[in-house]
Coordinates of C-alpha atoms in Angstrom, one line a residue:
M1065 CA -83.7 -53.9 117.0
F1066 CA -80.2 -52.8 118.0
E1067 CA -77.3 -54.0 115.9
H1068 CA -74.7 -52.4 118.1
F1069 CA -74.8 -51.0 121.6
D1070 CA -73.0 -47.7 122.3
T1071 CA -74.5 -46.8 125.7
P1072 CA -75.6 -48.6 128.9
Q1073 CA -79.1 -47.2 128.2
E1074 CA -79.2 -48.9 124.8
L1075 CA -78.1 -52.2 126.4
F1076 CA -80.7 -51.8 129.1
E1077 CA -83.5 -51.1 126.5
Y1078 CA -82.5 -54.2 124.6
R1079 CA -82.5 -56.3 127.8
L1080 CA -85.9 -54.9 128.8
G1081 CA -87.3 -55.9 125.4
S1082 CA -85.7 -59.3 125.8
A1083 CA -87.3 -59.7 129.2
L1084 CA -90.7 -58.9 127.7
S1085 CA -90.1 -61.6 125.1
M1086 CA -88.8 -63.9 127.8
E1087 CA -92.1 -63.6 129.8
E1088 CA -94.2 -64.0 126.7
D1089 CA -92.3 -67.2 125.9
S1090 CA -92.7 -68.4 129.5
L1091 CA -96.4 -67.8 129.4
Q1092 CA -96.7 -70.0 126.3
M1093 CA -94.4 -72.6 127.9
L1094 CA -96.5 -72.7 131.1
G1095 CA -99.6 -73.4 129.1
E1096 CA -97.8 -76.3 127.4
L1097 CA -96.5 -77.6 130.7
E1098 CA -99.9 -77.4 132.3
E1099 CA -101.3 -79.4 129.4
A1100 CA -98.6 -82.1 129.6
A1101 CA -98.6 -82.4 133.4
H1102 CA -100.5 -85.3 134.9
S1103 CA -100.8 -84.0 138.5
S1104 CA -103.8 -81.7 139.2
E1105 CA -101.7 -80.0 141.8
L1106 CA -98.9 -79.3 139.3
K1107 CA -101.4 -78.1 136.7
A1108 CA -102.7 -75.6 139.2
M1109 CA -99.2 -74.5 140.0
F1110 CA -98.5 -73.8 136.4
R1111 CA -101.8 -72.0 136.0
H1112 CA -101.1 -69.8 139.0
H1113 CA -97.6 -68.9 137.7
A1114 CA -99.2 -68.1 134.3
G1115 CA -101.3 -65.5 136.2
E1116 CA -98.1 -64.1 137.8
T1117 CA -96.4 -64.0 134.5
R1118 CA -99.2 -61.9 133.0
Q1119 CA -98.6 -59.4 135.9
Q1120 CA -94.9 -59.5 135.2
I1121 CA -95.6 -58.6 131.6
E1122 CA -97.7 -55.6 132.9
N1123 CA -94.9 -54.6 135.2
L1124 CA -92.4 -54.7 132.3
Q1125 CA -94.8 -52.6 130.2
A1126 CA -95.0 -50.1 133.1
V1127 CA -91.2 -49.9 133.2
C1128 CA -91.2 -49.1 129.5
S1129 CA -93.9 -46.4 130.1
E1130 CA -91.9 -45.0 133.1
L1131 CA -88.9 -44.6 130.9
G1132 CA -90.8 -43.3 127.9
L1133 CA -89.9 -46.4 125.8
S1134 CA -92.1 -48.4 123.5
A1135 CA -92.6 -52.0 124.7
D1136 CA -90.7 -53.6 121.8
L1137 CA -90.0 -57.3 122.1
E1138 CA -86.5 -58.4 121.4
P1139 CA -86.1 -62.1 120.8
S1140 CA -85.1 -64.2 123.8
Q1141 CA -83.3 -67.2 122.2
T1142 CA -82.6 -68.6 125.7
T1143 CA -86.2 -69.1 126.7
K1144 CA -87.1 -70.4 123.3
G1145 CA -84.4 -73.0 123.6
L1146 CA -85.4 -73.9 127.1
A1147 CA -89.0 -74.4 126.0
K1148 CA -87.9 -76.5 123.0
E1149 CA -85.7 -78.7 125.2
G1150 CA -88.5 -79.1 127.8
S1151 CA -91.0 -80.2 125.1
A1152 CA -88.5 -82.6 123.6
L1153 CA -87.8 -84.2 127.0
I1154 CA -91.5 -84.5 127.8
R1155 CA -92.1 -86.3 124.5
K1156 CA -89.2 -88.7 125.2
S1157 CA -90.3 -89.5 128.8
G1158 CA -92.5 -92.2 130.1
D1159 CA -95.8 -91.1 131.8
N1160 CA -94.3 -91.7 135.2
L1161 CA -91.6 -89.0 134.5
V1162 CA -93.6 -86.3 132.7
D1163 CA -94.4 -84.3 135.8
S1164 CA -90.8 -84.4 137.0
V1165 CA -89.5 -83.3 133.5
A1166 CA -92.1 -80.5 133.4
V1167 CA -90.9 -79.2 136.8
A1168 CA -87.3 -79.3 135.7
A1169 CA -88.2 -77.4 132.5
A1170 CA -90.0 -74.8 134.4
L1171 CA -87.2 -74.5 137.0
G1172 CA -84.6 -73.9 134.2
T1173 CA -86.7 -71.1 132.9
E1174 CA -87.2 -69.6 136.4
H1175 CA -83.4 -69.5 137.0
Y1176 CA -82.8 -67.7 133.7
E1177 CA -85.6 -65.2 134.5
I1178 CA -84.1 -64.6 137.9
A1179 CA -80.7 -63.8 136.3
A1180 CA -82.3 -61.5 133.8
Y1181 CA -84.1 -59.5 136.5
E1182 CA -81.0 -59.3 138.7
A1183 CA -79.1 -57.8 135.7
L1184 CA -82.0 -55.3 134.9
I1185 CA -82.2 -54.3 138.6
A1186 CA -78.5 -53.6 138.8
A1187 CA -78.7 -51.4 135.7
A1188 CA -81.8 -49.6 136.9
E1189 CA -80.2 -48.9 140.3
G1190 CA -77.1 -47.5 138.5
M1191 CA -79.4 -45.2 136.5
G1192 CA -81.2 -44.1 139.6
Q1193 CA -84.6 -45.4 138.5
T1194 CA -86.2 -46.1 141.8
R1195 CA -89.7 -46.8 140.4
V1196 CA -88.3 -49.1 137.7
V1197 CA -86.3 -51.0 140.4
D1198 CA -89.4 -51.5 142.5
L1199 CA -91.3 -53.0 139.5
L1200 CA -88.4 -55.2 138.6
R1201 CA -88.0 -56.4 142.2
A1202 CA -91.6 -57.3 142.3
N1203 CA -91.1 -59.6 139.3
L1204 CA -87.9 -61.0 140.8
A1205 CA -89.6 -61.8 144.1
Q1206 CA -92.3 -63.8 142.3
E1207 CA -89.7 -65.7 140.2
Q1208 CA -87.7 -66.5 143.3
H1209 CA -90.8 -67.8 145.1
T1210 CA -91.8 -69.9 142.1
S1211 CA -88.3 -71.3 142.0
E1212 CA -88.5 -72.4 145.6
E1213 CA -91.8 -74.1 145.0
L1214 CA -90.5 -75.9 142.0
V1215 CA -87.4 -77.1 143.9
A1216 CA -89.6 -78.5 146.6
K1217 CA -91.7 -80.2 143.9
A1218 CA -88.6 -81.6 142.2
K1219 CA -87.5 -83.1 145.5
Q1220 CA -90.9 -84.6 146.0
Y1221 CA -90.8 -86.2 142.5
A1222 CA -87.2 -87.5 143.0
M1223 CA -88.2 -89.3 146.2
A1224 CA -91.2 -90.9 144.4
V1225 CA -89.1 -92.5 141.7

């Protein structure tokens, strides 16, 4: 683990490790959200995104390989906090709101992941790492698509209340 960053490369490596941790945390959270959700459609959505998340982890591992780095996880306190908040809100919510809360929790994580990938892509472009940029953009595209699906689902639940 880095205690101090001296180069853009060190910062990129740390953020890459944090992104790996972020996706591992998200995978766990998606399982918990699927279990908590009442709607079979929502459960299927979380299951589908868990499959995409596994691919995103593979892409991040490929980025590490491309750069000759070990795939070390760096803690992602943000995703851990978002997951904890989502779980707490689900426990505090009536059955009629659980699906809405689960969607909001997933959406918060998606937006954090989008920001993380945008920062990694900008750094990789600056380093001239075309293959790395392609892998990161693939992850970003999936996150953006999932975000759009979740926003539509959030609107649907808001109208039902």
